[in-house]
Coordinates of C-alpha atoms in Angstrom, one line a residue:
M1 CA 18.2 31.0 29.9
E2 CA 14.8 30.8 31.6
N3 CA 13.9 34.1 33.3
R4 CA 12.3 32.9 36.5
Y5 CA 12.2 36.4 38.1
P6 CA 10.3 38.6 35.6
S7 CA 9.9 42.3 36.3
P8 CA 7.1 44.6 35.3
N9 CA 9.2 46.2 32.6
Q10 CA 11.3 43.3 31.4
I11 CA 14.6 43.6 29.6
Q12 CA 14.2 42.7 26.0
W13 CA 16.6 39.7 26.1
H14 CA 17.7 38.1 22.9
P15 CA 19.1 34.6 22.5
W16 CA 22.7 34.3 21.3
G17 CA 22.7 34.3 17.5
L18 CA 23.3 36.1 14.3
E19 CA 20.0 38.1 14.6
A20 CA 21.1 39.8 17.8
L21 CA 24.5 40.7 16.5
E22 CA 23.1 42.1 13.3
R23 CA 20.7 44.2 15.3
A24 CA 23.7 45.6 17.3
R25 CA 25.5 46.4 14.1
R26 CA 22.4 48.0 12.5
E27 CA 21.7 50.2 15.5
D28 CA 25.4 50.7 16.4
K29 CA 24.9 49.6 20.0
P30 CA 27.2 47.6 22.3
I31 CA 26.0 44.2 23.5
L32 CA 25.3 43.3 27.1
L33 CA 25.9 39.6 27.4
S34 CA 24.6 37.9 30.6
I35 CA 25.7 34.3 31.2
G36 CA 24.1 32.4 33.9
A37 CA 22.4 29.1 34.8
V38 CA 19.1 27.9 36.2
W39 CA 21.0 26.5 39.2
C40 CA 23.0 29.7 39.9
H41 CA 21.9 31.5 43.1
W42 CA 23.6 34.8 42.3
C43 CA 22.1 34.8 38.8
H44 CA 18.7 34.7 40.4
V45 CA 19.7 37.5 42.8
M46 CA 20.9 39.6 39.9
D47 CA 17.6 38.9 38.0
R48 CA 15.5 39.9 41.1
T49 CA 17.5 43.0 41.9
S50 CA 19.9 44.5 39.3
F51 CA 17.9 43.4 36.2
S52 CA 14.6 44.4 37.8
D53 CA 15.6 48.0 38.6
P54 CA 13.5 50.3 36.3
D55 CA 16.4 52.7 35.5
V56 CA 18.6 49.7 34.7
I57 CA 16.0 48.2 32.5
S58 CA 15.5 51.4 30.6
L59 CA 19.2 51.9 30.1
I60 CA 19.7 48.4 28.8
N61 CA 16.8 48.4 26.5
H62 CA 17.7 51.8 24.9
R63 CA 21.4 51.7 24.8
F64 CA 22.4 48.0 24.5
V65 CA 21.3 44.9 22.7
P66 CA 20.9 42.5 25.6
I67 CA 21.7 38.8 25.2
K68 CA 21.0 36.1 27.8
V69 CA 22.8 32.8 27.6
D70 CA 22.4 29.6 29.7
T71 CA 25.9 28.2 30.3
D72 CA 24.6 24.6 30.3
K73 CA 22.8 25.0 26.9
R74 CA 25.6 27.0 25.3
P75 CA 28.9 25.9 26.8
D76 CA 30.7 27.0 23.7
V77 CA 29.6 30.6 24.3
N78 CA 30.4 30.4 28.0
N79 CA 33.9 29.0 27.4
R80 CA 34.8 32.0 25.3
Y81 CA 33.2 34.8 27.3
N82 CA 33.0 33.7 31.0
L83 CA 34.9 36.2 33.1
G84 CA 35.4 34.2 36.3
G85 CA 32.1 32.7 37.3
W86 CA 28.3 33.0 37.1
P87 CA 26.7 35.3 36.5
T88 CA 29.1 36.8 33.9
T89 CA 28.2 40.3 32.8
A90 CA 30.1 41.1 29.6
F91 CA 30.1 44.1 27.4
L92 CA 30.8 43.4 23.7
T93 CA 31.2 45.3 20.5
P94 CA 28.4 44.7 17.8
G95 CA 30.9 42.2 16.3
G96 CA 31.0 40.2 19.5
D97 CA 34.4 41.2 20.7
L98 CA 34.9 41.7 24.4
M99 CA 35.3 45.2 25.7
T100 CA 35.0 44.7 29.5
G101 CA 32.9 43.1 32.1
G102 CA 32.8 41.1 35.4
T103 CA 30.6 38.7 37.3
Y104 CA 27.8 39.7 39.7
I105 CA 27.1 43.5 39.7
P106 CA 24.8 44.8 42.4
P107 CA 22.0 47.3 41.5
D108 CA 23.8 50.4 42.9
S109 CA 26.8 49.7 40.7
L110 CA 25.2 48.5 37.5
K111 CA 23.6 51.7 36.5
P112 CA 26.8 53.8 36.5
I113 CA 28.6 51.0 34.7
L114 CA 26.0 50.9 32.0
E115 CA 26.2 54.6 31.5
K116 CA 30.0 54.6 31.4
V117 CA 30.3 51.7 28.9
S118 CA 27.6 53.2 26.7
D119 CA 29.3 56.6 26.7
Y120 CA 32.7 55.0 26.1
Y121 CA 31.4 53.0 23.1
R122 CA 29.9 56.2 21.5
E123 CA 32.9 58.4 22.1
K124 CA 35.8 55.9 21.6
H125 CA 34.9 54.0 18.4
E126 CA 38.3 54.2 16.8
E127 CA 40.1 53.4 20.0
I128 CA 38.0 50.3 20.5
E129 CA 38.4 49.1 16.9
E130 CA 42.2 49.5 17.1
R131 CA 42.3 47.6 20.4
V132 CA 40.2 44.8 19.1
A133 CA 42.3 44.6 15.9
R134 CA 45.6 44.5 18.0
L135 CA 44.3 41.7 20.2
K136 CA 43.3 39.7 17.2
F137 CA 46.7 40.2 15.6
E138 CA 48.4 39.1 18.8
A139 CA 46.2 36.0 19.0
M140 CA 47.4 35.0 15.5
E141 CA 51.1 35.0 16.5
P142 CA 52.3 31.4 16.8
E143 CA 53.0 30.1 20.3
E144 CA 55.9 27.7 20.8
E145 CA 53.8 25.8 23.3
T146 CA 51.2 24.8 20.8
V147 CA 53.5 23.3 18.2
E148 CA 52.8 19.8 17.0
V149 CA 54.8 17.1 18.8
D150 CA 55.3 13.5 17.6
G151 CA 53.0 11.3 19.6
A152 CA 55.9 8.9 20.1
L153 CA 57.4 11.3 22.7
V154 CA 54.5 10.7 25.0
S155 CA 56.0 9.0 28.1
Y156 CA 55.1 8.0 31.6
E157 CA 56.8 11.1 32.9
I158 CA 53.6 12.9 32.1
V159 CA 51.6 10.7 34.5
R160 CA 54.2 11.0 37.2
E161 CA 54.2 14.8 36.9
V162 CA 50.4 15.0 37.1
L163 CA 50.5 12.8 40.1
D164 CA 53.1 15.1 41.7
S165 CA 50.7 18.0 41.1
L166 CA 48.0 16.0 43.0
R167 CA 50.5 15.5 45.9
R168 CA 51.3 19.2 46.0
A169 CA 47.7 20.3 45.9
Y170 CA 46.4 17.7 48.3
D171 CA 45.0 19.0 51.6
R172 CA 46.3 16.5 54.2
E173 CA 44.0 17.8 56.9
F174 CA 40.6 17.8 55.1
G175 CA 41.2 16.0 51.9
G176 CA 40.6 17.5 48.4
F177 CA 42.8 19.9 46.6
G178 CA 43.8 23.4 47.5
R179 CA 41.8 25.6 49.9
E180 CA 38.4 27.2 49.7
P181 CA 36.4 27.2 47.5
K182 CA 37.0 23.5 47.2
F183 CA 35.8 21.5 44.2
P184 CA 35.6 17.7 44.1
H185 CA 37.9 17.2 41.0
A186 CA 36.4 13.8 40.4
R187 CA 38.8 12.8 37.5
A188 CA 41.8 13.5 39.8
L189 CA 40.3 11.1 42.3
E190 CA 39.9 8.5 39.6
L191 CA 43.5 9.0 38.6
A192 CA 44.7 8.5 42.2
L193 CA 42.7 5.3 42.5
A194 CA 44.0 4.0 39.1
W195 CA 47.6 4.7 40.1
H196 CA 47.2 3.0 43.4
R197 CA 45.6 0.0 41.7
R198 CA 48.6 -0.1 39.3
T199 CA 51.4 0.4 41.8
G200 CA 50.1 0.0 45.3
D201 CA 51.0 3.6 46.1
P202 CA 49.5 4.2 49.5
E203 CA 49.6 8.0 49.2
M204 CA 47.3 7.9 46.1
L205 CA 44.9 5.7 48.0
E206 CA 44.8 8.1 50.9
I207 CA 44.2 11.1 48.6
A208 CA 41.2 9.4 47.0
T209 CA 39.6 7.8 50.0
K210 CA 40.1 10.6 52.5
T211 CA 38.7 13.1 50.0
L212 CA 35.6 10.9 49.3
Q213 CA 35.1 10.3 53.1
M214 CA 35.4 14.0 54.0
M215 CA 33.0 15.0 51.2
A216 CA 30.5 12.2 52.1
G217 CA 30.7 12.9 55.8
G218 CA 30.5 16.7 55.5
G219 CA 28.3 19.4 54.0
M220 CA 29.2 18.5 50.4
Y221 CA 26.8 15.6 50.6
D222 CA 23.1 15.6 51.2
D223 CA 22.7 13.0 53.9
Q224 CA 19.0 13.3 53.8
A225 CA 18.0 12.8 50.1
G226 CA 21.4 11.8 48.7
G227 CA 23.5 13.4 46.0
F228 CA 26.6 15.6 46.1
F229 CA 26.4 19.4 45.9
R230 CA 28.5 21.3 43.4
Y231 CA 31.3 22.5 45.6
S232 CA 32.2 23.6 49.1
T233 CA 32.7 27.3 50.1
T234 CA 34.9 26.2 53.0
R235 CA 38.1 24.2 53.2
D236 CA 36.7 21.6 55.5
W237 CA 33.7 20.8 53.2
T238 CA 31.1 22.0 55.8
V239 CA 29.4 24.7 53.9
P240 CA 28.5 23.8 50.3
H241 CA 27.1 25.7 47.4
F242 CA 23.8 23.8 47.4
E243 CA 23.0 23.2 43.7
K244 CA 23.3 19.5 42.6
M245 CA 24.5 18.8 39.1
L246 CA 24.0 15.7 37.0
E247 CA 27.6 15.9 35.7
D248 CA 29.2 16.0 39.2
N249 CA 27.1 13.2 40.6
A250 CA 27.8 11.0 37.5
L251 CA 31.6 11.3 38.0
L252 CA 31.6 11.0 41.8
L253 CA 29.3 8.0 41.6
K254 CA 31.9 6.3 39.4
D255 CA 34.6 7.3 41.9
C256 CA 32.7 5.7 44.8
L257 CA 32.2 2.5 42.8
I258 CA 35.9 2.3 42.0
A259 CA 36.8 3.1 45.6
Y260 CA 34.7 0.1 46.7
Q261 CA 36.3 -2.1 44.1
V262 CA 39.8 -1.1 45.3
T263 CA 39.2 -1.2 49.1
G264 CA 36.2 -3.5 49.5
Q265 CA 34.8 -1.1 52.1
D266 CA 31.0 -0.9 52.2
Q267 CA 30.9 2.8 53.0
Y268 CA 31.6 3.7 49.4
L269 CA 29.0 1.3 48.2
G270 CA 26.5 2.9 50.6
V271 CA 27.2 6.4 49.2
A272 CA 26.9 5.1 45.6
R273 CA 23.5 3.6 46.4
S274 CA 22.4 6.9 48.0
V275 CA 23.5 8.9 44.9
I276 CA 21.6 6.5 42.7
G277 CA 18.5 6.8 44.9
Y278 CA 18.7 10.6 44.5
I279 CA 19.1 10.4 40.8
D280 CA 16.2 8.0 40.4
S281 CA 13.9 10.1 42.6
T282 CA 14.8 13.6 41.5
L283 CA 16.8 13.8 38.3
S284 CA 15.1 11.1 36.3
D285 CA 12.5 11.6 33.6
P286 CA 9.9 8.7 34.1
R287 CA 8.6 9.3 30.6
T288 CA 11.8 9.0 28.6
G289 CA 14.2 7.3 31.0
A290 CA 16.7 10.1 30.5
F291 CA 18.3 12.2 33.3
F292 CA 17.5 15.8 34.1
G293 CA 20.3 18.4 34.3
S294 CA 20.4 19.9 37.8
Q295 CA 18.5 20.9 40.9
D296 CA 18.7 24.5 42.3
A297 CA 20.4 25.6 45.4
D298 CA 18.2 26.4 48.4
E299 CA 20.2 26.9 51.7
E300 CA 17.1 27.0 53.9
Y301 CA 15.6 23.9 52.3
Y302 CA 18.7 21.7 52.7
A303 CA 19.0 22.7 56.3
L304 CA 15.8 20.8 57.1
S305 CA 15.5 17.1 57.9
L306 CA 13.9 14.8 55.4
A307 CA 10.6 14.9 57.4
E308 CA 10.6 18.7 57.5
R309 CA 11.4 18.9 53.8
A310 CA 8.3 16.8 53.0
G311 CA 6.2 19.9 53.9
R312 CA 8.0 22.2 51.5
E313 CA 8.3 22.6 47.8
A314 CA 11.6 21.1 46.7
P315 CA 14.1 23.3 44.8
Y316 CA 13.6 23.7 41.1
V317 CA 14.8 20.9 38.8
D318 CA 16.1 21.8 35.4
R319 CA 14.4 19.2 33.2
T320 CA 16.7 19.8 30.2
I321 CA 18.3 16.6 29.0
Y322 CA 21.9 17.3 28.2
T323 CA 23.6 14.7 26.0
D324 CA 27.1 14.7 27.4
W325 CA 25.9 14.6 31.1
N326 CA 23.4 11.9 30.3
A327 CA 26.1 9.8 28.7
M328 CA 28.3 10.3 31.8
M329 CA 25.5 9.0 34.0
V330 CA 24.8 6.1 31.6
I331 CA 28.4 5.0 32.0
S332 CA 28.2 5.2 35.8
Y333 CA 24.9 3.3 36.0
L334 CA 26.4 0.6 33.7
K335 CA 29.3 0.3 36.1
A336 CA 27.0 0.3 39.1
S337 CA 25.0 -2.6 37.6
E338 CA 28.1 -4.7 37.5
V339 CA 29.7 -3.7 40.8
M340 CA 26.3 -4.0 42.7
G341 CA 25.1 -7.0 40.7
E342 CA 21.8 -5.2 39.9
P343 CA 20.6 -5.7 36.3
R344 CA 17.9 -3.1 36.8
L345 CA 20.6 -0.4 36.8
R346 CA 21.9 -1.7 33.4
D347 CA 18.4 -1.6 32.0
R348 CA 17.9 1.9 33.4
A349 CA 21.1 3.0 31.7
L350 CA 20.3 1.4 28.4
R351 CA 16.8 3.0 28.4
A352 CA 18.4 6.5 28.8
L353 CA 21.0 5.6 26.1
D354 CA 18.4 4.4 23.7
Y355 CA 16.5 7.6 24.2
L356 CA 19.6 9.7 23.4
V357 CA 20.3 7.7 20.2
Q358 CA 16.6 8.0 19.2
E359 CA 16.0 11.6 20.0
S360 CA 19.3 13.4 20.3
W361 CA 21.4 11.9 17.5
S362 CA 21.3 11.5 13.8
E363 CA 23.6 9.8 11.3
T364 CA 24.3 13.1 9.4
V365 CA 24.4 15.6 12.3
G366 CA 25.7 13.5 15.2
A367 CA 24.7 14.4 18.7
Y368 CA 22.6 17.4 19.7
H369 CA 23.6 19.1 22.9
F370 CA 20.3 19.2 24.7
N371 CA 16.7 18.2 24.5
V372 CA 13.7 20.1 25.9
D373 CA 10.2 18.9 25.7
G374 CA 11.1 16.4 23.0
K375 CA 12.9 18.9 20.8
S376 CA 16.7 18.5 20.3
E377 CA 18.8 21.6 19.8
H378 CA 22.3 22.8 19.1
P379 CA 24.4 20.1 17.3
G380 CA 28.1 20.5 16.7
L381 CA 29.8 20.3 20.1
L382 CA 32.7 17.9 20.6
N383 CA 31.8 16.9 24.2
D384 CA 28.5 15.5 23.2
Q385 CA 29.9 13.4 20.4
V386 CA 32.7 12.1 22.6
W387 CA 30.7 11.2 25.7
L388 CA 27.8 9.7 23.7
A389 CA 30.3 7.5 21.8
R390 CA 32.0 6.5 25.0
A391 CA 28.7 5.5 26.5
L392 CA 27.9 3.5 23.4
V393 CA 31.2 1.6 23.7
E394 CA 30.6 0.8 27.3
A395 CA 27.1 -0.4 26.5
H396 CA 28.4 -2.5 23.7
L397 CA 31.0 -4.2 25.9
L398 CA 28.5 -5.0 28.6
V399 CA 25.5 -6.1 26.5
E400 CA 27.0 -7.3 23.2
P401 CA 26.5 -10.9 24.2
S402 CA 22.8 -10.3 24.4
G403 CA 22.7 -9.0 20.8
R404 CA 22.7 -5.2 20.4
P405 CA 25.4 -4.6 17.8
H406 CA 24.0 -1.2 16.9
Y407 CA 25.7 0.3 19.9
L408 CA 29.1 -0.2 18.4
E409 CA 27.9 0.8 14.9
T410 CA 26.6 4.1 16.3
A411 CA 29.9 4.7 18.1
R412 CA 31.8 4.1 14.9
S413 CA 29.5 6.6 13.1
L414 CA 30.2 9.2 15.8
C415 CA 33.9 8.6 15.6
R416 CA 33.8 9.2 11.8
L417 CA 31.8 12.4 12.4
I418 CA 34.2 13.6 15.1
E419 CA 37.1 13.2 12.7
R420 CA 35.2 14.8 9.9
D421 CA 33.8 17.8 11.7
H422 CA 36.3 18.5 14.6
W423 CA 39.7 17.3 13.6
D424 CA 42.4 19.9 12.9
Q425 CA 43.9 18.6 9.7
E426 CA 46.9 20.9 10.0
K427 CA 48.1 20.5 13.6
G428 CA 46.0 17.7 15.0
G429 CA 43.7 17.8 17.9
F430 CA 39.9 18.4 18.0
F431 CA 38.0 21.7 17.9
D432 CA 35.2 22.1 20.4
T433 CA 32.7 23.2 17.7
S434 CA 32.0 22.2 14.2
D435 CA 30.7 24.2 11.2
R436 CA 27.2 23.5 12.4
V437 CA 27.7 26.2 15.1
E438 CA 27.4 29.8 13.9
A439 CA 30.8 31.4 13.7
I440 CA 29.9 34.7 15.2
G441 CA 31.6 36.8 17.8
A442 CA 34.3 34.9 19.7
L443 CA 33.0 31.7 18.2
R444 CA 34.8 32.7 15.0
E445 CA 37.9 31.4 16.8
K446 CA 38.2 27.6 17.0
H447 CA 39.2 26.3 20.5
K448 CA 40.9 23.0 21.4
P449 CA 39.8 22.5 25.0
F450 CA 42.4 20.5 26.9
E451 CA 40.2 18.1 28.9
E452 CA 37.8 17.5 26.0
N453 CA 40.7 16.6 23.8
A454 CA 42.0 14.2 26.4
N455 CA 38.6 12.5 26.5
A456 CA 38.4 12.3 22.8
A457 CA 41.8 10.7 22.6
D458 CA 40.7 8.2 25.2
L459 CA 37.7 7.3 23.1
F460 CA 39.8 6.7 20.1
L461 CA 42.2 4.5 22.1
M462 CA 39.2 2.5 23.3
M463 CA 38.1 2.1 19.6
Y464 CA 41.6 0.9 18.8
Q465 CA 41.6 -1.6 21.6
L466 CA 38.3 -2.9 20.3
G467 CA 39.2 -3.6 16.7
G468 CA 42.9 -2.9 16.2
D469 CA 42.3 -0.1 13.7
Q470 CA 45.7 1.8 13.7
R471 CA 44.0 5.0 12.5
Y472 CA 42.2 5.4 15.8
R473 CA 45.5 5.1 17.7
N474 CA 47.2 7.6 15.4
L475 CA 44.5 10.2 16.0
A476 CA 44.8 9.6 19.8
E477 CA 48.6 9.9 19.7
K478 CA 48.7 13.0 17.7
T479 CA 46.1 14.6 20.0
L480 CA 48.0 13.8 23.1
G481 CA 51.3 15.0 21.5
G482 CA 49.8 18.3 20.7
F483 CA 49.4 19.1 24.4
L484 CA 52.8 18.0 25.6
R485 CA 54.1 21.5 26.1
I486 CA 51.1 22.8 28.0
Y487 CA 49.6 20.1 30.2
R488 CA 51.7 21.3 33.2
R489 CA 49.7 24.5 33.3
Y490 CA 46.6 22.7 34.4
D491 CA 47.8 20.9 37.6
V492 CA 45.1 18.6 38.9
I493 CA 42.9 19.3 36.0
S494 CA 45.4 17.4 33.9
A495 CA 44.1 14.1 35.4
A496 CA 42.0 13.2 32.4
Y497 CA 45.1 13.7 30.2
A498 CA 47.2 11.5 32.5
L499 CA 44.5 8.8 32.5
T500 CA 44.5 8.7 28.7
V501 CA 48.3 8.6 28.5
D502 CA 48.1 5.7 30.9
R503 CA 45.7 3.9 28.6
L504 CA 48.0 4.6 25.6
L505 CA 51.2 3.3 27.3
R506 CA 49.7 0.4 29.3
P507 CA 46.7 -1.0 27.4
L508 CA 45.2 -4.2 28.6
K509 CA 42.6 -6.3 26.7
I510 CA 40.9 -9.4 27.9
S511 CA 39.2 -11.3 25.1
I512 CA 36.7 -14.0 25.9
T513 CA 36.1 -16.7 23.2
G514 CA 33.4 -19.3 23.2
P515 CA 29.7 -19.6 22.5
A516 CA 28.4 -16.0 23.0
A517 CA 25.5 -16.9 25.3
G518 CA 27.0 -20.0 26.9
P519 CA 27.3 -20.0 30.7
G520 CA 31.1 -20.7 30.6
T521 CA 31.7 -17.8 28.3
L522 CA 29.5 -15.4 30.3
G523 CA 31.1 -16.6 33.5
L524 CA 34.6 -15.8 32.4
F525 CA 33.3 -12.5 31.0
S526 CA 31.7 -11.5 34.3
L527 CA 34.7 -12.5 36.3
A528 CA 37.1 -10.4 34.1
R529 CA 34.8 -7.4 34.3
S530 CA 34.4 -7.6 38.0
A531 CA 38.0 -6.5 38.7
Y532 CA 39.0 -2.9 38.5
L533 CA 41.8 -2.8 35.9
P534 CA 42.7 0.8 34.8
G535 CA 42.8 1.1 31.0
A536 CA 41.5 -2.4 30.5
L537 CA 38.9 -3.5 28.0
V538 CA 37.0 -6.7 28.3
Q539 CA 35.0 -8.1 25.4
I540 CA 33.6 -11.3 24.1
D541 CA 35.3 -12.2 20.8
H542 CA 33.1 -13.2 17.8
E543 CA 35.4 -16.1 17.0
P544 CA 34.3 -18.9 19.2
G545 CA 36.9 -21.4 20.4
P546 CA 36.3 -25.1 21.0
S547 CA 35.7 -24.2 24.7
P548 CA 35.3 -20.9 26.6
A549 CA 38.7 -19.2 27.2
A550 CA 40.1 -15.8 28.1
S551 CA 43.2 -14.3 26.5
I552 CA 45.0 -11.4 28.3
C553 CA 47.0 -9.1 26.0
T554 CA 49.0 -5.9 26.5
H555 CA 50.4 -4.2 23.4
D556 CA 51.3 -7.1 21.1
A557 CA 52.1 -9.7 23.8
C558 CA 49.4 -12.2 24.9
L559 CA 49.4 -14.8 27.7
P560 CA 48.2 -18.4 26.8
P561 CA 44.4 -18.7 26.8
I562 CA 42.9 -19.5 30.2
S563 CA 39.8 -21.7 30.6
D564 CA 39.7 -22.2 34.4
P565 CA 37.9 -19.2 36.2
A566 CA 40.2 -19.7 39.2
Q567 CA 43.3 -19.4 37.1
L568 CA 41.9 -16.3 35.3
K569 CA 41.2 -14.7 38.7
D570 CA 44.7 -15.5 39.9
Q571 CA 46.2 -14.1 36.7
I572 CA 44.3 -10.9 36.9
E573 CA 45.4 -10.4 40.5
R574 CA 49.0 -11.0 39.4
L575 CA 48.6 -8.3 36.8
V576 CA 47.3 -5.9 39.5
R577 CA 50.4 -6.6 41.7
V578 CA 52.9 -6.1 38.9
Q579 CA 54.9 -2.9 39.4
L580 CA 55.2 -0.4 36.5
S581 CA 58.9 -1.2 35.9
A582 CA 58.0 -4.8 35.0
W583 CA 55.5 -3.8 32.3
P584 CA 56.6 -4.0 28.7
R585 CA 57.6 -0.6 27.3

């Protein structure tokens, strides 16, 4: 992580890697692992204070091997060592096994902690080794809750249970879920909107729209320059944590667009436009067309009006281009281009996507995690492969009539790579890292992150809908089945899983046949895509019919082809009004 607060006697930080761990073994020293982020306020405070204290610097440099990690650039390391927030201050054995640690440690506390950990490591070698060995043995014991389950057992009870968790957690007074600190939970809002669209459930509509209204009307939203802050420190959304993340704004932009499609209320479109304005002005790279990662928190700056801000330096922008977050924003911009009827947003999204394919992807390696100054680094993370492939599929569906077949070809290549490098051949599901990531420390243990697996399964279901390849569906089913016994643990975070189950059980595909560039074909295509249909996939079929027509299919049943746009619109509205009990099982 970039050290923006250097001290006269700097700590000799190492990057995470084999070299640092080998030095720790060679010198028989424990490791001090500091995990932070460029947007993290308390990380900067710790750099300015605790890590700038001369006594602390001396202790760390002489008794530890210090490693500094940026959570955004190494999410795989953060996922295994984070101890409850940022900064994380973890103490490891030379082999990378966790001994103890915490989050922010003030200067007057850090020095005695360093001395105590160092002394403990020197005096209790055998005890530490026995404890680490015992924990590893316990981790190897099979858990009943991770056994493989036949994908056929996936049912709509999963979706209903996740929806019940949303109802229980919903804050009826202020919107959102739980109390303070309060996070947006964008995928949960998407699930609520999808379920309302499916069933007309008024409570789900209230959950989504009230939450978006309270966030947009409160401190969570920058009403001067646009964009959502990361989370609220208060239950009523009035006092945010002021950093702005590309990931959060991508997902919330999509929610606002869906809310507009569902309600027709211009307030959601207004917020969406404002988010896009902020992204275009602040988190966009004019040279490459890609999107920057984040903007720092600065409480004093954001308390100013727009005119007052003009006289001050804006908070620092992390110009790192993260593949997964960029792909999320590409998807949201593509949706915005259709909902708002603005082709420039489509072109903007495709420029960013083309940059990712050109600079952050290769046929043999797949997607790299991030790009700095034109140099792509750290391949082998599941999230990058999945989100880039999803963005490519969305781009293919939108622009395929204009002749860019390479988007689908690249998505297929990524799917092959995901199966080759991340699939668990024994139990199913996808590991978060591939063999391209050094298996050192806690990275020796493969993880199957819940939400990332749900997103991967959703990708493979989209690929199945596109071409009917049963292999894609089988991979998705087996992945979803592997989490049947544990999804309840995650409450509202299970939303992505429920959305994927919904796509599996209630797929909908609208195929448009006719001359690819003909006005009749494109008219039916645009009409079908303008409606919000959860789990639906709309594409132009390569087999032209005698005249443009649309075929609506769910599972193996299809309605007769429709050529009249008014009839197609009416049929889509009927589909929206159909209750779940009437859908084929």
